[in-house]
Short mmCIF file of C-alpha atoms and ligand atoms in Angstrom, two decimals:
data_model
loop_
_atom_site.label_atom_id
_atom_site.label_comp_id
_atom_site.label_asym_id
_atom_site.label_seq_id
_atom_site.Cartn_x
_atom_site.Cartn_y
_atom_site.Cartn_z
CA UNK A 1 36.76 42.78 -6.78
CA UNK A 2 38.86 41.23 -9.53
CA UNK A 3 39.92 37.69 -8.71
CA UNK A 4 41.93 35.78 -11.31
CA UNK A 5 41.85 32.00 -10.99
CA UNK A 6 44.16 30.94 -13.82
CA UNK A 7 44.91 31.86 -17.42
CA UNK A 8 42.14 34.26 -18.49
CA UNK A 9 39.60 32.81 -16.06
CA UNK A 10 38.26 35.04 -13.27
CA UNK A 11 35.97 34.42 -10.35
CA UNK A 12 32.99 36.75 -9.96
CA UNK A 13 30.75 34.75 -7.62
CA UNK A 14 29.87 35.57 -4.04
CA UNK A 15 28.89 34.02 -0.70
CA UNK A 16 25.62 34.40 1.12
CA UNK A 17 26.77 34.04 4.73
CA UNK A 18 23.33 34.80 6.15
CA UNK A 19 21.56 31.96 4.39
CA UNK A 20 20.00 29.53 6.84
CA UNK A 21 18.21 27.11 4.50
CA UNK A 22 19.35 26.57 0.91
CA UNK A 23 16.26 26.17 -1.28
CA UNK A 24 14.40 26.84 1.98
CA UNK A 25 15.07 23.19 2.72
CA UNK A 26 18.66 22.38 3.55
CA UNK A 27 20.52 23.87 6.53
CA UNK A 28 23.71 25.63 5.48
CA UNK A 29 25.52 26.47 8.73
CA UNK A 30 28.44 27.83 6.73
CA UNK A 31 26.30 29.78 4.26
CA UNK A 32 26.15 29.20 0.53
CA UNK A 33 28.52 30.11 -2.27
CA UNK A 34 27.23 30.95 -5.75
CA UNK A 35 30.03 30.61 -8.26
CA UNK A 36 30.26 32.46 -11.50
CA UNK A 37 33.20 32.97 -13.84
CA UNK A 38 34.43 35.31 -16.52
CA UNK A 39 36.74 34.38 -19.36
CA UNK A 40 38.54 37.37 -20.82
CA UNK A 41 39.84 36.27 -24.20
CA UNK A 42 39.43 38.04 -27.57
CA UNK A 43 35.79 37.83 -26.59
CA UNK A 44 34.52 38.09 -23.04
CA UNK A 45 32.12 35.58 -21.55
CA UNK A 46 30.34 35.57 -18.22
CA UNK A 47 29.50 32.00 -17.23
CA UNK A 48 26.24 32.06 -15.27
CA UNK A 49 25.03 34.70 -12.85
CA UNK A 50 24.17 34.18 -9.17
CA UNK A 51 21.44 34.24 -6.58
CA UNK A 52 19.44 37.42 -5.98
CA UNK A 53 20.77 37.51 -2.41
CA UNK A 54 24.30 38.32 -3.61
CA UNK A 55 23.32 40.57 -6.51
CA UNK A 56 25.25 43.70 -5.54
CA UNK A 57 28.52 41.92 -4.82
CA UNK A 58 28.21 39.81 -7.96
CA UNK A 59 27.52 42.78 -10.26
CA UNK A 60 30.38 44.71 -8.70
CA UNK A 61 32.72 41.74 -9.28
CA UNK A 62 31.64 41.57 -12.93
CA UNK A 63 32.27 45.29 -13.38
CA UNK A 64 35.66 45.18 -11.61
CA UNK A 65 36.74 42.20 -13.70
CA UNK A 66 35.61 43.42 -17.11
CA UNK A 67 37.04 46.90 -16.44
CA UNK A 68 36.89 48.82 -19.71
CA UNK A 69 35.83 45.80 -21.74
CA UNK A 70 32.27 45.07 -22.75
CA UNK A 71 30.57 41.74 -22.24
CA UNK A 72 30.15 39.68 -25.40
CA UNK A 73 28.45 36.57 -24.05
CA UNK A 74 26.40 35.59 -21.03
CA UNK A 75 26.42 31.80 -20.90
CA UNK A 76 23.68 30.11 -18.87
CA UNK A 77 24.47 26.48 -18.11
CA UNK A 78 21.58 26.05 -15.68
CA UNK A 79 18.37 28.11 -15.49
CA UNK A 80 17.62 27.54 -11.80
CA UNK A 81 17.31 30.96 -10.11
CA UNK A 82 20.25 30.45 -7.75
CA UNK A 83 22.35 30.92 -10.91
CA UNK A 84 20.07 32.80 -13.25
CA UNK A 85 18.31 35.35 -11.03
CA UNK A 86 20.52 38.15 -12.37
CA UNK A 87 20.31 37.37 -16.09
CA UNK A 88 17.99 40.33 -16.77
CA UNK A 89 20.19 42.70 -14.76
CA UNK A 90 23.28 41.62 -16.71
CA UNK A 91 21.52 41.95 -20.05
CA UNK A 92 20.35 45.44 -19.10
CA UNK A 93 23.80 46.58 -17.92
CA UNK A 94 25.57 45.06 -20.95
CA UNK A 95 23.14 45.71 -23.83
CA UNK A 96 25.39 44.23 -26.51
CA UNK A 97 25.87 40.92 -24.67
CA UNK A 98 24.43 37.84 -26.31
CA UNK A 99 22.77 35.22 -24.14
CA UNK A 100 24.17 31.75 -24.92
CA UNK A 101 22.13 28.84 -23.65
CA UNK A 102 20.16 25.73 -24.60
CA UNK A 103 16.64 25.81 -26.05
CA UNK A 104 15.13 24.36 -22.89
CA UNK A 105 17.03 26.75 -20.63
CA UNK A 106 15.79 29.67 -22.75
CA UNK A 107 12.23 28.45 -22.24
CA UNK A 108 12.72 28.34 -18.47
CA UNK A 109 14.39 31.78 -18.43
CA UNK A 110 11.45 33.20 -20.36
CA UNK A 111 9.10 31.64 -17.80
CA UNK A 112 11.02 33.01 -14.84
CA UNK A 113 11.52 36.49 -16.23
CA UNK A 114 8.18 36.89 -18.01
CA UNK A 115 10.14 38.19 -21.04
CA UNK A 116 10.90 36.66 -24.40
CA UNK A 117 14.69 36.64 -24.56
CA UNK A 118 14.88 34.84 -27.93
CA UNK A 119 16.06 37.89 -29.88
CA UNK A 120 19.12 38.21 -27.65
CA UNK A 121 19.89 34.51 -27.52
CA UNK A 122 22.24 32.25 -29.40
CA UNK A 123 20.98 28.75 -28.63
CA UNK A 124 23.47 25.91 -28.33
CA UNK A 125 23.13 22.16 -28.11
CA UNK A 126 25.30 19.20 -27.19
CA UNK A 127 28.62 19.39 -29.05
CA UNK A 128 28.31 23.04 -30.12
CA UNK A 129 31.38 25.24 -29.63
CA UNK A 130 31.52 28.88 -28.59
CA UNK A 131 34.78 30.41 -29.76
CA UNK A 132 36.24 33.09 -27.54
CA UNK A 133 39.65 33.46 -29.23
CA UNK A 134 42.43 31.28 -27.85
CA UNK A 135 39.85 29.55 -25.71
CA UNK A 136 36.53 27.99 -26.56
CA UNK A 137 33.66 26.29 -24.78
CA UNK A 138 32.28 22.97 -26.00
CA UNK A 139 28.80 22.36 -24.61
CA UNK A 140 27.83 19.00 -23.20
CA UNK A 141 24.23 18.33 -22.26
CA UNK A 142 23.76 17.01 -18.73
CA UNK A 143 20.01 16.53 -18.31
CA UNK A 144 18.82 16.13 -14.71
CA UNK A 145 22.13 17.12 -13.21
CA UNK A 146 20.13 18.75 -11.70
CA UNK A 147 17.33 20.03 -13.97
CA UNK A 148 16.40 18.87 -17.48
CA UNK A 149 18.02 21.81 -19.30
CA UNK A 150 21.46 21.61 -17.69
CA UNK A 151 24.58 21.83 -19.81
CA UNK A 152 28.18 21.81 -18.75
CA UNK A 153 31.00 23.11 -20.91
CA UNK A 154 34.62 22.19 -21.51
CA UNK A 155 37.54 24.39 -22.47
CA UNK A 156 40.23 22.25 -24.04
CA UNK A 157 42.87 25.00 -23.90
CA UNK A 158 42.98 24.99 -20.09
CA UNK A 159 41.43 21.51 -19.68
CA UNK A 160 38.65 23.01 -17.61
CA UNK A 161 35.21 21.59 -16.99
CA UNK A 162 32.56 24.16 -16.07
CA UNK A 163 30.43 21.61 -14.32
CA UNK A 164 27.23 23.48 -13.33
CA UNK A 165 25.80 21.99 -10.11
CA UNK A 166 27.94 18.85 -10.40
CA UNK A 167 30.84 18.72 -7.90
CA UNK A 168 29.25 21.53 -5.89
CA UNK A 169 28.92 21.62 -2.13
CA UNK A 170 27.16 23.50 0.62
CA UNK A 171 28.97 26.20 2.55
CA UNK A 172 31.24 29.16 1.95
CA UNK A 173 34.96 29.02 2.41
CA UNK A 174 37.42 31.55 3.70
CA UNK A 175 40.29 32.96 1.70
CA UNK A 176 41.22 30.71 -1.15
CA UNK A 177 38.69 29.24 -3.52
CA UNK A 178 41.00 26.41 -4.51
CA UNK A 179 40.71 22.87 -3.22
CA UNK A 180 44.53 22.75 -3.26
CA UNK A 181 44.56 25.06 -0.24
CA UNK A 182 42.65 22.65 1.97
CA UNK A 183 44.85 20.60 4.27
CA UNK A 184 42.92 17.53 3.21
CA UNK A 185 40.77 17.16 0.12
CA UNK A 186 38.53 15.03 2.35
CA UNK A 187 37.40 18.27 4.05
CA UNK A 188 35.37 18.91 0.91
CA UNK A 189 33.75 15.53 1.11
CA UNK A 190 31.08 15.64 3.80
CA UNK A 191 29.27 18.78 2.65
CA UNK A 192 29.73 17.73 -0.99
CA UNK A 193 28.15 14.36 -0.19
CA UNK A 194 25.26 16.05 1.63
CA UNK A 195 24.81 18.39 -1.34
CA UNK A 196 25.01 15.55 -3.88
CA UNK A 197 22.75 13.08 -2.08
CA UNK A 198 20.01 15.62 -1.40
CA UNK A 199 20.13 17.67 -4.60
CA UNK A 200 20.95 15.16 -7.34
CA UNK A 201 21.05 11.84 -5.47
CA UNK A 202 17.87 10.68 -7.15
CA UNK A 203 19.40 11.19 -10.60
CA UNK A 204 22.30 8.73 -10.33
CA UNK A 205 21.72 7.40 -13.86
CA UNK A 206 21.96 10.92 -15.30
CA UNK A 207 25.07 11.73 -13.29
CA UNK A 208 26.66 8.47 -14.52
CA UNK A 209 25.83 9.47 -18.10
CA UNK A 210 27.62 12.80 -17.61
CA UNK A 211 30.64 11.07 -16.04
CA UNK A 212 30.77 8.75 -19.06
CA UNK A 213 30.99 11.77 -21.37
CA UNK A 214 33.60 13.37 -19.10
CA UNK A 215 35.74 10.21 -19.28
CA UNK A 216 36.85 11.22 -22.76
CA UNK A 217 38.11 14.60 -21.56
CA UNK A 218 41.41 15.53 -20.01
CA UNK A 219 40.36 17.49 -16.93
CA UNK A 220 42.81 19.60 -14.91
CA UNK A 221 40.26 21.98 -13.40
CA UNK A 222 36.63 21.63 -12.36
CA UNK A 223 34.71 24.84 -11.82
CA UNK A 224 31.30 24.14 -10.26
CA UNK A 225 28.50 26.58 -9.53
CA UNK A 226 28.81 26.04 -5.76
CA UNK A 227 31.68 25.42 -3.39
CA UNK A 228 35.37 25.07 -4.06
CA UNK A 229 37.21 25.18 -7.37
CA UNK A 230 39.19 22.06 -8.23
CA UNK A 231 42.64 23.04 -9.41
CA UNK A 232 43.96 19.58 -8.52
CA UNK A 233 42.56 16.24 -7.32
CA UNK A 234 39.87 16.30 -10.01
CA UNK A 235 40.02 12.52 -10.03
CA UNK A 236 39.26 12.45 -6.31
CA UNK A 237 36.00 14.32 -6.99
CA UNK A 238 35.22 12.28 -10.10
CA UNK A 239 35.78 9.01 -8.21
CA UNK A 240 33.48 10.19 -5.42
CA UNK A 241 30.81 11.00 -8.01
CA UNK A 242 31.28 7.59 -9.65
CA UNK A 243 30.59 5.98 -6.27
CA UNK A 244 27.68 8.21 -5.27
CA UNK A 245 25.96 8.02 -8.66
CA UNK A 246 26.13 4.21 -8.60
CA UNK A 247 24.85 4.22 -4.98
CA UNK A 248 27.87 2.26 -3.86
CA UNK A 249 28.29 2.50 -0.09
CA UNK A 250 31.58 3.87 1.22
CA UNK A 251 31.74 1.92 4.47
CA UNK A 252 30.59 -1.41 5.88
CA UNK A 253 30.00 0.25 9.26
CA UNK A 254 26.47 0.52 10.61
CA UNK A 255 24.19 3.54 10.59
CA UNK A 256 21.50 3.39 13.28
CA UNK A 257 18.65 5.85 12.81
CA UNK A 258 16.13 5.81 15.61
CA UNK A 259 13.09 7.60 16.96
CA UNK A 260 12.15 7.23 20.60
CA UNK A 261 9.29 8.65 22.65
CA UNK A 262 10.27 7.52 26.16
CA UNK A 263 13.92 6.50 25.66
CA UNK A 264 13.18 2.77 25.51
CA UNK A 265 13.89 2.45 21.78
CA UNK A 266 16.95 4.62 22.35
CA UNK A 267 18.14 2.23 25.04
CA UNK A 268 17.79 -0.65 22.60
CA UNK A 269 19.91 1.01 19.92
CA UNK A 270 22.57 1.87 22.51
CA UNK A 271 22.72 -1.82 23.43
CA UNK A 272 22.91 -2.75 19.75
CA UNK A 273 25.72 -0.27 19.19
CA UNK A 274 27.71 -1.69 22.15
CA UNK A 275 27.20 -5.22 20.87
CA UNK A 276 28.34 -4.19 17.41
CA UNK A 277 31.45 -2.60 18.85
CA UNK A 278 32.26 -5.77 20.76
CA UNK A 279 32.02 -7.60 17.45
CA UNK A 280 34.47 -5.14 15.89
CA UNK A 281 31.88 -3.15 13.99
CA UNK A 282 31.63 0.62 14.29
CA UNK A 283 28.25 2.31 14.28
CA UNK A 284 26.84 5.81 14.13
CA UNK A 285 23.63 6.59 16.00
CA UNK A 286 21.29 9.35 14.81
CA UNK A 287 18.11 10.56 16.52
CA UNK A 288 15.60 11.12 13.72
CA UNK A 289 13.68 13.67 15.81
CA UNK A 290 16.60 16.04 16.24
CA UNK A 291 18.62 15.65 13.06
CA UNK A 292 17.85 17.41 9.81
CA UNK A 293 16.97 14.83 7.16
CA UNK A 294 19.64 16.12 4.78
CA UNK A 295 22.36 14.84 7.13
CA UNK A 296 20.66 11.46 7.46
CA UNK A 297 20.20 11.11 3.69
CA UNK A 298 23.89 11.91 3.28
CA UNK A 299 24.83 9.13 5.71
CA UNK A 300 22.46 6.72 4.02
CA UNK A 301 24.50 7.26 0.84
CA UNK A 302 27.64 6.49 2.83
CA UNK A 303 26.71 3.43 4.92
CA UNK A 304 26.10 -0.10 3.71
CA UNK A 305 24.30 -1.35 6.84
CA UNK A 306 21.36 0.67 8.11
CA UNK A 307 19.14 0.04 11.12
CA UNK A 308 15.83 1.88 11.39
CA UNK A 309 14.35 1.73 14.88
CA UNK A 310 11.18 3.41 16.11
CA UNK A 311 7.94 3.07 18.05
CA UNK A 312 4.60 2.20 16.56
CA UNK A 313 2.37 5.24 16.18
CA UNK A 314 -1.33 5.17 15.28
CA UNK A 315 -0.86 1.58 14.11
CA UNK A 316 1.94 2.66 11.81
CA UNK A 317 5.38 4.25 11.87
CA UNK A 318 6.60 6.96 14.26
CA UNK A 319 5.76 10.08 12.13
CA UNK A 320 9.23 11.58 11.89
CA UNK A 321 10.62 8.19 10.81
CA UNK A 322 7.83 7.79 8.26
CA UNK A 323 8.70 11.19 6.75
CA UNK A 324 12.34 10.19 6.54
CA UNK A 325 11.62 6.84 4.89
CA UNK A 326 9.40 8.51 2.30
CA UNK A 327 12.32 10.74 1.45
CA UNK A 328 14.76 7.81 1.39
CA UNK A 329 12.49 6.15 -1.18
CA UNK A 330 12.68 9.24 -3.39
CA UNK A 331 16.49 9.16 -3.47
CA UNK A 332 16.33 5.72 -5.16
CA UNK A 333 19.31 4.63 -3.05
CA UNK A 334 19.95 0.91 -3.49
CA UNK A 335 22.08 -2.05 -2.48
CA UNK A 336 21.81 -1.37 1.23
CA UNK A 337 21.29 -3.91 3.99
CA UNK A 338 18.41 -2.74 6.13
CA UNK A 339 17.54 -3.99 9.60
CA UNK A 340 14.39 -3.04 11.49
CA UNK A 341 13.59 -2.62 15.13
CA UNK A 342 10.12 -1.68 16.36
CA UNK A 343 8.58 -0.85 19.68
CA UNK A 344 4.92 -1.12 20.69
CA UNK A 345 3.08 -1.56 23.94
CA UNK A 346 -0.06 -3.33 22.73
CA UNK A 347 0.14 -3.75 18.92
CA UNK A 348 3.66 -3.23 17.50
CA UNK A 349 3.32 -2.80 13.74
CA UNK A 350 6.01 -0.23 12.85
CA UNK A 351 8.35 -2.80 11.30
CA UNK A 352 5.73 -4.27 8.99
CA UNK A 353 4.78 -0.77 7.89
CA UNK A 354 8.45 0.12 7.32
CA UNK A 355 8.88 -3.02 5.19
CA UNK A 356 5.83 -2.06 3.12
CA UNK A 357 7.00 1.53 2.73
CA UNK A 358 10.48 0.51 1.62
CA UNK A 359 9.35 -2.37 -0.59
CA UNK A 360 10.11 -0.44 -3.83
CA UNK A 361 13.67 0.20 -2.75
CA UNK A 362 16.26 -2.11 -4.32
CA UNK A 363 17.59 -3.01 -0.89
CA UNK A 364 18.07 -6.15 1.13
CA UNK A 365 15.59 -5.80 4.01
CA UNK A 366 16.31 -8.31 6.74
CA UNK A 367 13.12 -10.14 7.67
CA UNK A 368 14.31 -10.84 11.22
CA UNK A 369 12.97 -7.72 12.84
CA UNK A 370 13.27 -7.09 16.55
CA UNK A 371 10.14 -6.24 18.48
CA UNK A 372 10.35 -4.49 21.82
CA UNK A 373 7.27 -4.59 23.98
CA UNK A 374 7.46 -1.19 25.74
CA UNK A 375 10.97 -1.70 27.11
CA UNK A 376 13.91 -4.04 26.58
CA UNK A 377 13.71 -7.33 28.47
CA UNK A 378 16.10 -10.26 28.61
CA UNK A 379 14.69 -11.67 25.39
CA UNK A 380 15.11 -8.48 23.35
CA UNK A 381 18.57 -7.95 24.85
CA UNK A 382 19.50 -11.39 23.61
CA UNK A 383 17.98 -10.61 20.17
CA UNK A 384 19.99 -7.40 19.98
CA UNK A 385 23.14 -9.39 20.65
CA UNK A 386 22.21 -11.86 17.91
CA UNK A 387 21.46 -9.02 15.48
CA UNK A 388 24.88 -7.49 16.15
CA UNK A 389 26.49 -10.88 15.48
CA UNK A 390 24.45 -11.32 12.31
CA UNK A 391 25.37 -7.85 10.98
CA UNK A 392 29.05 -8.34 11.83
CA UNK A 393 29.16 -11.73 10.13
CA UNK A 394 27.51 -10.49 6.90
FE1 LIG B 401 22.59 25.38 -7.86
FE2 LIG B 401 20.33 23.41 -9.45
O1 LIG B 401 21.07 24.98 -8.81
#
């Protein structure tokens, strides 16, 4: 189907509504959208392809959009297969099309396809311009947003940033592709934060470097490779990325992540949450055993105050909590206030092990841990009250 976005820019992407796990890792209850665009100027350019799962719909969209015209350029901003799986198909269908990509992306495409695509490729680097007629694409390198070879491009005629994975989100949408058709731009936020924190959260420095380059551009439209198209509120998205890439928390409320084998640790965090509320502090409680890590990582990017609570297990940390904390370490999140609560019947050591595990994190780990011996007693109840007061006063 032909779907014009604005000017000579068309949408040719597609949704995979049957996808359960993106990258076989992240739950996508609303499926996954793979965006791809065509510019029809004096020259025609297809900007990225899509995932294998949507191949037929994507190729049909390309055909319906180009109509009688041939394809002059296939631009690859990012060589990851969710956007490049159909490069060979496109090059076969449009034999005169030139592949336009960076040297590193070409190397990765050759590796993925098992073919040497050099003869059909025009390599570009940071600052190079691809002229299409009235419009042109200026390439901007964006290493590690999300892979080393990533480039974004900017069209000054329509003030459009083709942002690759940046500003993407999980999920498909119905009807309009434009953010302007949401009732609230904030509706974009939670799945965009989950996407950002889990996919590129570790690369905050690289995302900041890209945002620095983007500062010099006038941006009216952001066209990412996933999720909605920004036809307004670009600054809302850019400001969110400025916050997320600097690991700045968005709320002083408290996130309580707990694991519990016999509900005693759970009871303790419920008491803590009530005490916090009485002190005027909101909290969110998450059971680590029943929540996908991607949602917890997303909240860890959002919350300033985080409580980890769990039983001792084999002289260490409750396994599901240990897995989570190992992942938290990999995100490089920083400037959080962390509070620990452990449970143990004969030798509680979970808190010490959590402190050791998180020691590389640039976070403020409160040394006043709470230890529950099997179940809450009057002493731990009093400590929970004091902890709530301490957190609220910080
Ligand atoms: Fe959507 Fe890094 O690929």
